[in-house]
Amino acid sequence: AEDFSGRLTSLLNATAVSSAIAVANRTGLLSCMCASPDEFLTAQEWGERSGVNARYITEIMGVLVSGDVAGMEGGKFGIAGGRVEALKSMGVYFEEHPLLHQAFEGVCDSAQKGTGMPHSSYASFHQWMGVLSTHKHQRLLLETYIPSVGSGYLKGVLSKGGARVLD
């Protein structure tokens, strides 16, 4: 029973960290910090750079430091350079659960009644899926796949313009 309680506690803590990553990503704080790896600044300084309120940065970073996602040195926060690529690649994925939870009450109600949920309950989720699609397109197709074809030949041809492609 103790091991299972510990596992549940770990899941609960991971959910808090996941939510903090989602907020940091959506507000632009995460991309701002990832643009300056290994740089440690106060919440006020990060706020000036990112446009996020310093009070919220302190709260977000408290969770991210506790979850070993970010670091803190003398009251200043930063992200280690070795973590930047993973955070840039995966940050957007952490927004999924908060979006799905917008329909939480409706799902519980439907579960009780045996009814379904209308697609309109997930309106924000559908918008996020578009953002995710663009993110994947940029990172996988434009930054990885196209440059690898023909040792850069395809990228060169496409860069010249005038190519006709089917999407």
Short mmCIF file of C-alpha atoms in Angstrom, two decimals:
data_model
loop_
_atom_site.label_atom_id
_atom_site.label_comp_id
_atom_site.label_asym_id
_atom_site.label_seq_id
_atom_site.Cartn_x
_atom_site.Cartn_y
_atom_site.Cartn_z
CA ALA A 1 0.00 0.00 0.00
CA GLU A 2 2.86 2.38 0.79
CA ASP A 3 4.48 1.86 -2.61
CA PHE A 4 1.19 2.59 -4.33
CA SER A 5 0.61 5.72 -2.25
CA GLY A 6 4.08 6.88 -3.23
CA ARG A 7 3.29 6.25 -6.88
CA LEU A 8 0.07 8.25 -6.61
CA THR A 9 1.96 11.10 -4.93
CA SER A 10 4.52 11.04 -7.75
CA LEU A 11 1.74 11.18 -10.33
CA LEU A 12 0.12 14.12 -8.56
CA ASN A 13 3.44 15.99 -8.38
CA ALA A 14 4.16 15.23 -12.05
CA THR A 15 0.75 16.66 -12.95
CA ALA A 16 1.66 19.93 -11.24
CA VAL A 17 4.97 20.09 -13.13
CA SER A 18 3.19 19.25 -16.38
CA SER A 19 0.71 22.07 -15.79
CA ALA A 20 3.53 24.53 -15.05
CA ILE A 21 5.29 23.56 -18.30
CA ALA A 22 2.00 24.08 -20.15
CA VAL A 23 1.54 27.58 -18.68
CA ALA A 24 5.19 28.49 -19.33
CA ASN A 25 4.86 27.32 -22.92
CA ARG A 26 1.53 29.03 -23.65
CA THR A 27 2.62 32.37 -22.14
CA GLY A 28 5.92 32.43 -24.05
CA LEU A 29 8.03 32.22 -20.89
CA LEU A 30 9.44 28.83 -21.90
CA SER A 31 10.56 29.95 -25.37
CA CYS A 32 12.06 33.10 -23.87
CA MET A 33 14.05 31.10 -21.34
CA CYS A 34 15.07 28.50 -23.93
CA ALA A 35 16.44 31.32 -26.10
CA SER A 36 18.88 32.11 -23.26
CA PRO A 37 20.12 28.73 -22.01
CA ASP A 38 22.20 28.71 -18.84
CA GLU A 39 21.24 32.33 -18.14
CA PHE A 40 19.84 32.90 -14.66
CA LEU A 41 17.67 35.96 -14.11
CA THR A 42 15.22 37.19 -11.50
CA ALA A 43 11.50 36.77 -12.07
CA GLN A 44 11.32 40.51 -12.74
CA GLU A 45 14.04 40.28 -15.41
CA TRP A 46 12.37 37.27 -17.10
CA GLY A 47 9.10 39.19 -16.93
CA GLU A 48 10.61 42.15 -18.76
CA ARG A 49 11.89 39.83 -21.50
CA SER A 50 8.83 37.61 -21.83
CA GLY A 51 5.94 39.90 -20.98
CA VAL A 52 4.78 37.52 -18.24
CA ASN A 53 4.00 38.95 -14.80
CA ALA A 54 6.87 38.40 -12.34
CA ARG A 55 4.55 37.02 -9.65
CA TYR A 56 3.41 34.27 -11.99
CA ILE A 57 6.97 33.58 -13.09
CA THR A 58 7.93 33.03 -9.45
CA GLU A 59 5.06 30.56 -9.02
CA ILE A 60 5.73 28.74 -12.31
CA MET A 61 9.45 28.54 -11.66
CA GLY A 62 8.90 27.30 -8.11
CA VAL A 63 7.10 24.29 -9.56
CA LEU A 64 9.63 23.80 -12.37
CA VAL A 65 12.58 24.01 -9.97
CA SER A 66 10.88 21.56 -7.57
CA GLY A 67 10.25 19.24 -10.51
CA ASP A 68 13.89 19.47 -11.63
CA VAL A 69 12.95 20.99 -14.98
CA ALA A 70 14.61 24.36 -14.30
CA GLY A 71 17.28 25.58 -11.92
CA MET A 72 17.63 28.30 -9.34
CA GLU A 73 20.79 30.09 -8.26
CA GLY A 74 20.61 32.77 -5.60
CA GLY A 75 16.99 33.71 -6.29
CA LYS A 76 17.48 33.66 -10.06
CA PHE A 77 15.92 31.15 -12.44
CA GLY A 78 17.21 29.52 -15.59
CA ILE A 79 17.15 26.45 -17.80
CA ALA A 80 20.26 24.36 -18.35
CA GLY A 81 21.39 24.29 -21.95
CA GLY A 82 21.20 20.50 -22.10
CA ARG A 83 17.44 20.65 -21.50
CA VAL A 84 16.55 23.31 -24.05
CA GLU A 85 16.07 21.10 -27.12
CA ALA A 86 13.73 18.70 -25.30
CA LEU A 87 11.70 21.59 -23.87
CA LYS A 88 11.48 23.33 -27.24
CA SER A 89 10.42 20.08 -28.91
CA MET A 90 7.94 18.96 -26.29
CA GLY A 91 6.68 22.12 -24.59
CA VAL A 92 3.57 22.37 -26.76
CA TYR A 93 2.54 18.79 -25.90
CA PHE A 94 2.11 19.73 -22.25
CA GLU A 95 -0.83 21.97 -23.18
CA GLU A 96 -2.98 18.98 -24.14
CA HIS A 97 -4.21 17.87 -20.72
CA PRO A 98 -5.30 21.31 -19.48
CA LEU A 99 -7.29 21.73 -22.69
CA LEU A 100 -8.97 18.35 -22.34
CA HIS A 101 -9.80 19.12 -18.73
CA GLN A 102 -11.92 22.08 -19.83
CA ALA A 103 -14.59 19.47 -20.55
CA PHE A 104 -14.06 17.67 -17.21
CA GLU A 105 -17.47 18.50 -15.68
CA GLY A 106 -19.28 17.56 -18.88
CA VAL A 107 -17.41 14.25 -19.13
CA CYS A 108 -18.29 13.40 -15.53
CA ASP A 109 -21.93 14.31 -16.15
CA SER A 110 -22.01 12.25 -19.37
CA ALA A 111 -20.41 9.30 -17.58
CA GLN A 112 -23.18 9.39 -15.00
CA LYS A 113 -25.96 9.70 -17.57
CA GLY A 114 -24.46 7.54 -20.31
CA THR A 115 -24.68 10.36 -22.83
CA GLY A 116 -22.07 11.65 -25.24
CA MET A 117 -20.05 14.82 -25.39
CA PRO A 118 -20.51 17.28 -28.27
CA HIS A 119 -17.41 18.28 -30.24
CA SER A 120 -18.05 21.88 -29.17
CA SER A 121 -16.96 20.86 -25.66
CA TYR A 122 -13.44 20.56 -27.04
CA ALA A 123 -13.27 23.76 -29.12
CA SER A 124 -9.96 24.91 -27.60
CA PHE A 125 -8.54 21.44 -28.08
CA HIS A 126 -9.21 21.55 -31.83
CA GLN A 127 -7.46 24.91 -32.08
CA TRP A 128 -4.49 23.49 -30.15
CA MET A 129 -4.33 20.53 -32.55
CA GLY A 130 -3.75 23.05 -35.35
CA VAL A 131 -0.90 24.62 -33.38
CA LEU A 132 0.54 21.16 -32.74
CA SER A 133 0.31 20.28 -36.43
CA THR A 134 2.20 23.44 -37.37
CA HIS A 135 4.82 22.70 -34.69
CA LYS A 136 5.35 19.15 -36.02
CA HIS A 137 5.46 20.42 -39.61
CA GLN A 138 8.15 22.95 -38.76
CA ARG A 139 10.35 20.64 -36.68
CA LEU A 140 9.97 17.37 -38.57
CA LEU A 141 9.43 18.33 -42.19
CA LEU A 142 11.16 21.68 -42.61
CA GLU A 143 14.01 21.35 -40.12
CA THR A 144 14.73 17.62 -40.31
CA TYR A 145 13.36 15.74 -43.31
CA ILE A 146 13.79 18.17 -46.22
CA PRO A 147 17.43 19.02 -45.36
CA SER A 148 18.22 15.28 -45.18
CA VAL A 149 16.92 14.39 -48.66
CA GLY A 150 19.74 14.09 -51.16
CA SER A 151 22.23 15.58 -48.70
CA GLY A 152 20.47 18.92 -48.93
CA TYR A 153 19.65 18.78 -52.65
CA LEU A 154 15.88 19.01 -52.11
CA LYS A 155 16.25 21.97 -49.77
CA GLY A 156 18.36 23.75 -52.38
CA VAL A 157 15.79 23.15 -55.11
CA LEU A 158 12.91 24.31 -52.91
CA SER A 159 14.83 27.38 -51.75
CA LYS A 160 15.15 28.63 -55.34
CA GLY A 161 11.36 28.95 -55.51
CA GLY A 162 8.91 28.01 -58.20
CA ALA A 163 8.52 24.40 -57.02
CA ARG A 164 5.07 22.88 -57.31
CA VAL A 165 4.21 20.54 -54.48
CA LEU A 166 1.15 18.73 -53.22
CA ASP A 167 0.44 19.12 -49.51
#
